[in-house]
Amino acid sequence: MNIKKYKLYLIDLDGTIYNGEKKIKFADQFVDYLNKTKTDYLFLTNNSTKEPKDVVDKLKNLGVNTTEEHVYTSSDATKMYLLKKGYNNIYIIGERGLKDTLVNFEQKNTEDVDAVIVGLDRELTYEKLTVATRAVLAGAELIGTNPDTLLPTADGFIPSNGGQIKYLEHATSVQATVIGKPSKIIMECAMELFDYKKEEIVMVGDNYDTDIMSGINSGIDTIHVQTGVTTLENLKLKKIQPTYTIEDLSKLIED
């Protein structure tokens, strides 16, 4: 299979570069190839609890050499979205990664805000949900960093941010603006960091419903990697197919 060479690779992490705490075969060689050829790339993660430094530390522990400039989180995209909207006063449900990324905004603990930002919060309380509900009912925009329903951990799956967003949507009858994959917001924010045409950009990932659909929704090519969530058999059942599907990342490395 002849696969087109792109100028910017947007790359998923879990299921593409690693599975939990285990590196996926050829992930390090693929990143080394991008580094060696000076090809632009960004790791895109929906996880709002981590900052780029946290992601880089994990990757380096797995033998994947990269830097913070190559990591783009849903918190980063949320920051860009807030700046575009001209918001300043915000209420945050979330953890350190999200709060630190949005440190330059006025983070309030009242309902008198421009927007409510909802990221995964493993110390979520009814009081936090009450403040968020009242703020949205008062006119604040409801913004979710990512729609993921489950988060994989070493001990198995735990509830992720999607349920928190759905709770507030149900309580307020307001649909949230979702930033992370498969929304095209995170994709457009990431692509705006570079000066490439869409035909020069590709999304690489294992999960059809998030990674591949984010590329399709954004009008760019997609490469499905058969190392994670969506199997080749399940992929064949999808109405819209990715541009390519490959067994592993070695297929993207040129000798």
PDB file of C-alpha atoms in Angstrom:
ATOM      1  CA  MET A   1       0.000   0.000   0.000  1.00  0.00           C
ATOM      2  CA  ASN A   2       1.340   3.394  -1.008  1.00  0.00           C
ATOM      3  CA  ILE A   3       0.512   5.888   1.724  1.00  0.00           C
ATOM      4  CA  LYS A   4       0.752   9.600   1.029  1.00  0.00           C
ATOM      5  CA  LYS A   5       3.357  11.576   2.960  1.00  0.00           C
ATOM      6  CA  TYR A   6       1.954  14.472   4.979  1.00  0.00           C
ATOM      7  CA  LYS A   7       3.478  17.651   6.382  1.00  0.00           C
ATOM      8  CA  LEU A   8       1.582  17.490   9.691  1.00  0.00           C
ATOM      9  CA  TYR A   9       0.603  14.356  11.597  1.00  0.00           C
ATOM     10  CA  LEU A  10      -2.030  14.681  14.337  1.00  0.00           C
ATOM     11  CA  ILE A  11      -1.600  11.567  16.463  1.00  0.00           C
ATOM     12  CA  ASP A  12      -3.738   9.901  19.097  1.00  0.00           C
ATOM     13  CA  LEU A  13      -2.031   8.453  22.171  1.00  0.00           C
ATOM     14  CA  ASP A  14      -3.939   5.664  23.961  1.00  0.00           C
ATOM     15  CA  GLY A  15      -4.377   2.752  21.566  1.00  0.00           C
ATOM     16  CA  THR A  16      -1.999   4.271  19.033  1.00  0.00           C
ATOM     17  CA  ILE A  17       1.241   5.016  20.910  1.00  0.00           C
ATOM     18  CA  TYR A  18       0.534   3.041  24.062  1.00  0.00           C
ATOM     19  CA  ASN A  19      -2.081   0.823  25.658  1.00  0.00           C
ATOM     20  CA  GLY A  20      -2.382   1.866  29.287  1.00  0.00           C
ATOM     21  CA  GLU A  21       1.182   1.610  30.634  1.00  0.00           C
ATOM     22  CA  LYS A  22       2.541  -0.460  27.757  1.00  0.00           C
ATOM     23  CA  LYS A  23       4.152   0.968  24.631  1.00  0.00           C
ATOM     24  CA  ILE A  24       2.720  -0.246  21.336  1.00  0.00           C
ATOM     25  CA  LYS A  25       5.214  -1.858  18.968  1.00  0.00           C
ATOM     26  CA  PHE A  26       6.865   0.562  16.498  1.00  0.00           C
ATOM     27  CA  ALA A  27       5.574   3.672  18.326  1.00  0.00           C
ATOM     28  CA  ASP A  28       9.055   4.804  19.315  1.00  0.00           C
ATOM     29  CA  GLN A  29      10.467   4.127  15.839  1.00  0.00           C
ATOM     30  CA  PHE A  30       7.657   6.126  14.229  1.00  0.00           C
ATOM     31  CA  VAL A  31       8.229   9.148  16.479  1.00  0.00           C
ATOM     32  CA  ASP A  32      11.993   8.877  15.939  1.00  0.00           C
ATOM     33  CA  TYR A  33      11.324   8.898  12.190  1.00  0.00           C
ATOM     34  CA  LEU A  34       9.218  12.064  12.463  1.00  0.00           C
ATOM     35  CA  ASN A  35      11.901  13.722  14.584  1.00  0.00           C
ATOM     36  CA  LYS A  36      14.703  12.690  12.237  1.00  0.00           C
ATOM     37  CA  THR A  37      12.895  13.907   9.111  1.00  0.00           C
ATOM     38  CA  LYS A  38      11.838  17.125  10.887  1.00  0.00           C
ATOM     39  CA  THR A  39       8.191  16.369  10.109  1.00  0.00           C
ATOM     40  CA  ASP A  40       5.679  18.371  12.140  1.00  0.00           C
ATOM     41  CA  TYR A  41       3.436  16.401  14.477  1.00  0.00           C
ATOM     42  CA  LEU A  42       1.171  16.862  17.476  1.00  0.00           C
ATOM     43  CA  PHE A  43      -0.071  14.289  19.942  1.00  0.00           C
ATOM     44  CA  LEU A  44      -3.751  15.081  20.522  1.00  0.00           C
ATOM     45  CA  THR A  45      -5.218  13.959  23.832  1.00  0.00           C
ATOM     46  CA  ASN A  46      -8.729  14.412  25.180  1.00  0.00           C
ATOM     47  CA  ASN A  47      -7.426  14.013  28.733  1.00  0.00           C
ATOM     48  CA  SER A  48      -7.817  17.396  30.451  1.00  0.00           C
ATOM     49  CA  THR A  49      -6.265  16.218  33.730  1.00  0.00           C
ATOM     50  CA  LYS A  50      -2.741  16.122  32.256  1.00  0.00           C
ATOM     51  CA  GLU A  51      -0.475  18.917  31.069  1.00  0.00           C
ATOM     52  CA  PRO A  52       1.979  18.478  28.155  1.00  0.00           C
ATOM     53  CA  LYS A  53       4.822  17.909  30.619  1.00  0.00           C
ATOM     54  CA  ASP A  54       2.937  14.995  32.187  1.00  0.00           C
ATOM     55  CA  VAL A  55       2.377  13.427  28.772  1.00  0.00           C
ATOM     56  CA  VAL A  56       6.031  13.861  27.763  1.00  0.00           C
ATOM     57  CA  ASP A  57       7.208  12.275  31.021  1.00  0.00           C
ATOM     58  CA  LYS A  58       5.011   9.232  30.430  1.00  0.00           C
ATOM     59  CA  LEU A  59       6.156   8.895  26.818  1.00  0.00           C
ATOM     60  CA  LYS A  60       9.823   9.145  27.775  1.00  0.00           C
ATOM     61  CA  ASN A  61       9.332   6.480  30.440  1.00  0.00           C
ATOM     62  CA  LEU A  62       8.014   4.263  27.646  1.00  0.00           C
ATOM     63  CA  GLY A  63      11.006   5.041  25.426  1.00  0.00           C
ATOM     64  CA  VAL A  64       9.223   7.496  23.142  1.00  0.00           C
ATOM     65  CA  ASN A  65      11.309  10.658  22.764  1.00  0.00           C
ATOM     66  CA  THR A  66       9.397  13.890  22.249  1.00  0.00           C
ATOM     67  CA  THR A  67       8.963  17.372  23.743  1.00  0.00           C
ATOM     68  CA  GLU A  68       6.131  19.457  25.170  1.00  0.00           C
ATOM     69  CA  GLU A  69       5.727  21.436  21.949  1.00  0.00           C
ATOM     70  CA  HIS A  70       4.493  18.220  20.334  1.00  0.00           C
ATOM     71  CA  VAL A  71       1.621  17.706  22.794  1.00  0.00           C
ATOM     72  CA  TYR A  72      -1.789  19.365  22.510  1.00  0.00           C
ATOM     73  CA  THR A  73      -4.499  18.653  25.080  1.00  0.00           C
ATOM     74  CA  SER A  74      -8.219  19.340  25.238  1.00  0.00           C
ATOM     75  CA  SER A  75      -7.331  21.915  27.924  1.00  0.00           C
ATOM     76  CA  ASP A  76      -5.093  23.730  25.416  1.00  0.00           C
ATOM     77  CA  ALA A  77      -7.893  23.778  22.853  1.00  0.00           C
ATOM     78  CA  THR A  78     -10.340  24.972  25.519  1.00  0.00           C
ATOM     79  CA  LYS A  79      -8.000  27.868  26.294  1.00  0.00           C
ATOM     80  CA  MET A  80      -7.900  28.880  22.626  1.00  0.00           C
ATOM     81  CA  TYR A  81     -11.685  28.609  22.376  1.00  0.00           C
ATOM     82  CA  LEU A  82     -12.177  30.853  25.430  1.00  0.00           C
ATOM     83  CA  LEU A  83      -9.784  33.459  24.017  1.00  0.00           C
ATOM     84  CA  LYS A  84     -11.653  33.483  20.707  1.00  0.00           C
ATOM     85  CA  LYS A  85     -14.958  33.962  22.526  1.00  0.00           C
ATOM     86  CA  GLY A  86     -13.519  36.786  24.630  1.00  0.00           C
ATOM     87  CA  TYR A  87     -14.438  35.128  27.919  1.00  0.00           C
ATOM     88  CA  ASN A  88     -12.584  36.034  31.104  1.00  0.00           C
ATOM     89  CA  ASN A  89     -14.654  34.954  34.132  1.00  0.00           C
ATOM     90  CA  ILE A  90     -15.036  31.178  34.322  1.00  0.00           C
ATOM     91  CA  TYR A  91     -16.120  28.423  36.685  1.00  0.00           C
ATOM     92  CA  ILE A  92     -14.166  25.185  36.420  1.00  0.00           C
ATOM     93  CA  ILE A  93     -15.069  21.634  37.285  1.00  0.00           C
ATOM     94  CA  GLY A  94     -11.790  19.804  36.757  1.00  0.00           C
ATOM     95  CA  GLU A  95      -8.368  18.887  38.032  1.00  0.00           C
ATOM     96  CA  ARG A  96      -4.927  20.481  38.141  1.00  0.00           C
ATOM     97  CA  GLY A  97      -4.107  20.047  34.454  1.00  0.00           C
ATOM     98  CA  LEU A  98      -7.165  22.020  33.374  1.00  0.00           C
ATOM     99  CA  LYS A  99      -6.921  24.683  36.068  1.00  0.00           C
ATOM    100  CA  ASP A 100      -3.220  25.304  35.457  1.00  0.00           C
ATOM    101  CA  THR A 101      -3.773  25.614  31.700  1.00  0.00           C
ATOM    102  CA  LEU A 102      -6.502  28.208  32.298  1.00  0.00           C
ATOM    103  CA  VAL A 103      -4.550  30.046  35.020  1.00  0.00           C
ATOM    104  CA  ASN A 104      -4.690  33.394  33.179  1.00  0.00           C
ATOM    105  CA  PHE A 105      -8.487  33.470  33.306  1.00  0.00           C
ATOM    106  CA  GLU A 106     -10.440  34.703  36.321  1.00  0.00           C
ATOM    107  CA  GLN A 107     -11.451  31.445  37.989  1.00  0.00           C
ATOM    108  CA  LYS A 108     -14.457  32.130  40.205  1.00  0.00           C
ATOM    109  CA  ASN A 109     -16.461  30.002  42.594  1.00  0.00           C
ATOM    110  CA  THR A 110     -19.762  31.723  41.866  1.00  0.00           C
ATOM    111  CA  GLU A 111     -22.490  31.542  39.253  1.00  0.00           C
ATOM    112  CA  ASP A 112     -21.632  35.013  37.875  1.00  0.00           C
ATOM    113  CA  VAL A 113     -19.334  33.845  35.066  1.00  0.00           C
ATOM    114  CA  ASP A 114     -19.088  33.856  31.267  1.00  0.00           C
ATOM    115  CA  ALA A 115     -18.589  30.122  30.947  1.00  0.00           C
ATOM    116  CA  VAL A 116     -18.634  26.855  32.887  1.00  0.00           C
ATOM    117  CA  ILE A 117     -15.759  24.551  31.940  1.00  0.00           C
ATOM    118  CA  VAL A 118     -16.271  20.859  32.675  1.00  0.00           C
ATOM    119  CA  GLY A 119     -13.309  18.481  32.716  1.00  0.00           C
ATOM    120  CA  LEU A 120     -12.879  15.170  34.499  1.00  0.00           C
ATOM    121  CA  ASP A 121     -12.982  15.783  38.256  1.00  0.00           C
ATOM    122  CA  ARG A 122     -12.335  12.770  40.480  1.00  0.00           C
ATOM    123  CA  GLU A 123     -13.302  14.883  43.492  1.00  0.00           C
ATOM    124  CA  LEU A 124     -16.639  15.980  42.019  1.00  0.00           C
ATOM    125  CA  THR A 125     -19.256  17.089  44.568  1.00  0.00           C
ATOM    126  CA  TYR A 126     -22.915  18.011  44.489  1.00  0.00           C
ATOM    127  CA  GLU A 127     -21.902  21.524  45.527  1.00  0.00           C
ATOM    128  CA  LYS A 128     -19.738  21.908  42.411  1.00  0.00           C
ATOM    129  CA  LEU A 129     -22.562  20.658  40.204  1.00  0.00           C
ATOM    130  CA  THR A 130     -24.953  23.102  41.884  1.00  0.00           C
ATOM    131  CA  VAL A 131     -22.721  26.111  41.181  1.00  0.00           C
ATOM    132  CA  ALA A 132     -22.266  24.971  37.576  1.00  0.00           C
ATOM    133  CA  THR A 133     -26.004  24.427  37.089  1.00  0.00           C
ATOM    134  CA  ARG A 134     -26.908  27.840  38.439  1.00  0.00           C
ATOM    135  CA  ALA A 135     -24.252  29.524  36.296  1.00  0.00           C
ATOM    136  CA  VAL A 136     -25.525  27.872  33.106  1.00  0.00           C
ATOM    137  CA  LEU A 137     -29.133  28.719  33.986  1.00  0.00           C
ATOM    138  CA  ALA A 138     -27.990  32.326  34.453  1.00  0.00           C
ATOM    139  CA  GLY A 139     -26.588  32.390  30.897  1.00  0.00           C
ATOM    140  CA  ALA A 140     -23.033  31.045  31.099  1.00  0.00           C
ATOM    141  CA  GLU A 141     -21.910  28.872  28.178  1.00  0.00           C
ATOM    142  CA  LEU A 142     -21.551  25.205  29.113  1.00  0.00           C
ATOM    143  CA  ILE A 143     -18.251  23.885  27.752  1.00  0.00           C
ATOM    144  CA  GLY A 144     -17.001  20.306  28.048  1.00  0.00           C
ATOM    145  CA  THR A 145     -13.325  19.568  27.478  1.00  0.00           C
ATOM    146  CA  ASN A 146     -14.033  16.077  26.124  1.00  0.00           C
ATOM    147  CA  PRO A 147     -16.973  13.678  25.694  1.00  0.00           C
ATOM    148  CA  ASP A 148     -15.226  10.440  26.697  1.00  0.00           C
ATOM    149  CA  THR A 149     -17.460   8.067  28.668  1.00  0.00           C
ATOM    150  CA  LEU A 150     -14.707   5.864  30.120  1.00  0.00           C
ATOM    151  CA  LEU A 151     -11.084   6.368  31.154  1.00  0.00           C
ATOM    152  CA  PRO A 152      -8.725   3.351  31.108  1.00  0.00           C
ATOM    153  CA  THR A 153      -6.555   2.866  34.204  1.00  0.00           C
ATOM    154  CA  ALA A 154      -4.227   0.161  35.486  1.00  0.00           C
ATOM    155  CA  ASP A 155      -7.156  -1.163  37.562  1.00  0.00           C
ATOM    156  CA  GLY A 156      -9.709  -1.058  34.743  1.00  0.00           C
ATOM    157  CA  PHE A 157     -12.112   1.529  33.381  1.00  0.00           C
ATOM    158  CA  ILE A 158     -13.448   4.422  35.445  1.00  0.00           C
ATOM    159  CA  PRO A 159     -16.131   6.991  34.529  1.00  0.00           C
ATOM    160  CA  SER A 160     -14.759   9.835  32.441  1.00  0.00           C
ATOM    161  CA  ASN A 161     -15.954  13.349  31.630  1.00  0.00           C
ATOM    162  CA  GLY A 162     -18.872  12.471  29.362  1.00  0.00           C
ATOM    163  CA  GLY A 163     -21.152  11.590  32.279  1.00  0.00           C
ATOM    164  CA  GLN A 164     -20.422  14.880  34.052  1.00  0.00           C
ATOM    165  CA  ILE A 165     -21.350  16.821  30.926  1.00  0.00           C
ATOM    166  CA  LYS A 166     -24.544  14.806  30.433  1.00  0.00           C
ATOM    167  CA  TYR A 167     -25.556  15.462  34.045  1.00  0.00           C
ATOM    168  CA  LEU A 168     -25.343  19.229  33.555  1.00  0.00           C
ATOM    169  CA  GLU A 169     -26.992  19.084  30.132  1.00  0.00           C
ATOM    170  CA  HIS A 170     -29.906  17.181  31.643  1.00  0.00           C
ATOM    171  CA  ALA A 171     -30.154  19.482  34.655  1.00  0.00           C
ATOM    172  CA  THR A 172     -30.087  22.687  32.600  1.00  0.00           C
ATOM    173  CA  SER A 173     -31.643  21.564  29.282  1.00  0.00           C
ATOM    174  CA  VAL A 174     -28.630  23.234  27.622  1.00  0.00           C
ATOM    175  CA  GLN A 175     -26.413  21.409  25.142  1.00  0.00           C
ATOM    176  CA  ALA A 176     -22.712  21.726  25.907  1.00  0.00           C
ATOM    177  CA  THR A 177     -20.058  22.912  23.481  1.00  0.00           C
ATOM    178  CA  VAL A 178     -17.627  19.981  23.400  1.00  0.00           C
ATOM    179  CA  ILE A 179     -13.987  20.726  22.603  1.00  0.00           C
ATOM    180  CA  GLY A 180     -12.248  17.344  22.365  1.00  0.00           C
ATOM    181  CA  LYS A 181     -12.363  14.607  19.732  1.00  0.00           C
ATOM    182  CA  PRO A 182     -14.509  13.883  17.746  1.00  0.00           C
ATOM    183  CA  SER A 183     -15.413  17.584  17.784  1.00  0.00           C
ATOM    184  CA  LYS A 184     -13.696  19.565  15.074  1.00  0.00           C
ATOM    185  CA  ILE A 185     -12.926  22.348  17.584  1.00  0.00           C
ATOM    186  CA  ILE A 186      -9.778  20.693  18.943  1.00  0.00           C
ATOM    187  CA  MET A 187      -8.741  19.803  15.402  1.00  0.00           C
ATOM    188  CA  GLU A 188      -9.155  23.330  14.078  1.00  0.00           C
ATOM    189  CA  CYS A 189      -7.335  24.809  17.089  1.00  0.00           C
ATOM    190  CA  ALA A 190      -4.429  22.408  16.543  1.00  0.00           C
ATOM    191  CA  MET A 191      -4.253  23.025  12.795  1.00  0.00           C
ATOM    192  CA  GLU A 192      -4.245  26.795  13.315  1.00  0.00           C
ATOM    193  CA  LEU A 193      -0.877  26.433  15.035  1.00  0.00           C
ATOM    194  CA  PHE A 194       0.608  25.599  11.623  1.00  0.00           C
ATOM    195  CA  ASP A 195       0.365  27.031   8.129  1.00  0.00           C
ATOM    196  CA  TYR A 196      -0.571  23.920   6.198  1.00  0.00           C
ATOM    197  CA  LYS A 197      -3.420  23.188   3.820  1.00  0.00           C
ATOM    198  CA  LYS A 198      -5.892  20.520   4.910  1.00  0.00           C
ATOM    199  CA  GLU A 199      -4.694  18.139   2.213  1.00  0.00           C
ATOM    200  CA  GLU A 200      -1.237  18.270   3.856  1.00  0.00           C
ATOM    201  CA  ILE A 201      -2.553  17.128   7.249  1.00  0.00           C
ATOM    202  CA  VAL A 202      -3.606  13.696   8.512  1.00  0.00           C
ATOM    203  CA  MET A 203      -5.160  12.310  11.704  1.00  0.00           C
ATOM    204  CA  VAL A 204      -3.701   9.007  12.970  1.00  0.00           C
ATOM    205  CA  GLY A 205      -5.586   6.945  15.536  1.00  0.00           C
ATOM    206  CA  ASP A 206      -7.089   3.633  16.596  1.00  0.00           C
ATOM    207  CA  ASN A 207     -10.590   4.674  17.675  1.00  0.00           C
ATOM    208  CA  TYR A 208     -13.013   5.238  14.805  1.00  0.00           C
ATOM    209  CA  ASP A 209     -15.612   7.088  16.870  1.00  0.00           C
ATOM    210  CA  THR A 210     -13.163   9.653  18.248  1.00  0.00           C
ATOM    211  CA  ASP A 211      -9.919   9.780  16.243  1.00  0.00           C
ATOM    212  CA  ILE A 212     -11.121   8.923  12.760  1.00  0.00           C
ATOM    213  CA  MET A 213     -14.385  10.848  13.083  1.00  0.00           C
ATOM    214  CA  SER A 214     -12.498  13.925  14.298  1.00  0.00           C
ATOM    215  CA  GLY A 215     -10.505  13.841  11.073  1.00  0.00           C
ATOM    216  CA  ILE A 216     -13.578  13.233   8.940  1.00  0.00           C
ATOM    217  CA  ASN A 217     -15.467  16.046  10.693  1.00  0.00           C
ATOM    218  CA  SER A 218     -12.523  18.369  10.005  1.00  0.00           C
ATOM    219  CA  GLY A 219     -12.153  17.516   6.331  1.00  0.00           C
ATOM    220  CA  ILE A 220      -8.682  15.951   6.535  1.00  0.00           C
ATOM    221  CA  ASP A 221      -7.315  12.524   5.653  1.00  0.00           C
ATOM    222  CA  THR A 222      -7.299   9.791   8.281  1.00  0.00           C
ATOM    223  CA  ILE A 223      -5.131   6.775   9.047  1.00  0.00           C
ATOM    224  CA  HIS A 224      -6.686   4.036  11.174  1.00  0.00           C
ATOM    225  CA  VAL A 225      -4.191   1.935  13.132  1.00  0.00           C
ATOM    226  CA  GLN A 226      -5.301  -1.595  14.042  1.00  0.00           C
ATOM    227  CA  THR A 227      -3.690  -1.541  17.507  1.00  0.00           C
ATOM    228  CA  GLY A 228      -6.496  -0.340  19.760  1.00  0.00           C
ATOM    229  CA  VAL A 229     -10.241   0.046  20.125  1.00  0.00           C
ATOM    230  CA  THR A 230     -11.620  -0.360  16.598  1.00  0.00           C
ATOM    231  CA  THR A 231     -10.793  -3.689  14.988  1.00  0.00           C
ATOM    232  CA  LEU A 232     -10.513  -4.199  11.240  1.00  0.00           C
ATOM    233  CA  GLU A 233     -13.741  -6.215  11.331  1.00  0.00           C
ATOM    234  CA  ASN A 234     -15.632  -3.415  13.080  1.00  0.00           C
ATOM    235  CA  LEU A 235     -14.116  -0.842  10.755  1.00  0.00           C
ATOM    236  CA  LYS A 236     -15.591  -2.586   7.725  1.00  0.00           C
ATOM    237  CA  LEU A 237     -19.075  -1.953   9.153  1.00  0.00           C
ATOM    238  CA  LYS A 238     -18.617   1.833   9.168  1.00  0.00           C
ATOM    239  CA  LYS A 239     -20.404   3.841   6.477  1.00  0.00           C
ATOM    240  CA  ILE A 240     -17.543   6.298   5.995  1.00  0.00           C
ATOM    241  CA  GLN A 241     -14.142   4.643   5.743  1.00  0.00           C
ATOM    242  CA  PRO A 242     -10.812   6.187   6.772  1.00  0.00           C
ATOM    243  CA  THR A 243      -8.393   7.158   4.021  1.00  0.00           C
ATOM    244  CA  TYR A 244      -6.114   4.295   5.061  1.00  0.00           C
ATOM    245  CA  THR A 245      -6.105   1.466   7.583  1.00  0.00           C
ATOM    246  CA  ILE A 246      -2.783  -0.083   8.617  1.00  0.00           C
ATOM    247  CA  GLU A 247      -1.695  -2.952  10.833  1.00  0.00           C
ATOM    248  CA  ASP A 248       0.770  -0.837  12.810  1.00  0.00           C
ATOM    249  CA  LEU A 249       2.846   2.360  12.704  1.00  0.00           C
ATOM    250  CA  SER A 250       5.764   0.674  10.921  1.00  0.00           C
ATOM    251  CA  LYS A 251       3.794   1.178   7.698  1.00  0.00           C
ATOM    252  CA  LEU A 252       4.356   4.942   8.041  1.00  0.00           C
ATOM    253  CA  ILE A 253       8.141   4.690   8.326  1.00  0.00           C
ATOM    254  CA  GLU A 254      10.276   5.006   5.229  1.00  0.00           C
ATOM    255  CA  ASP A 255      13.703   3.355   5.133  1.00  0.00           C
TER     256      ASP A 255
END
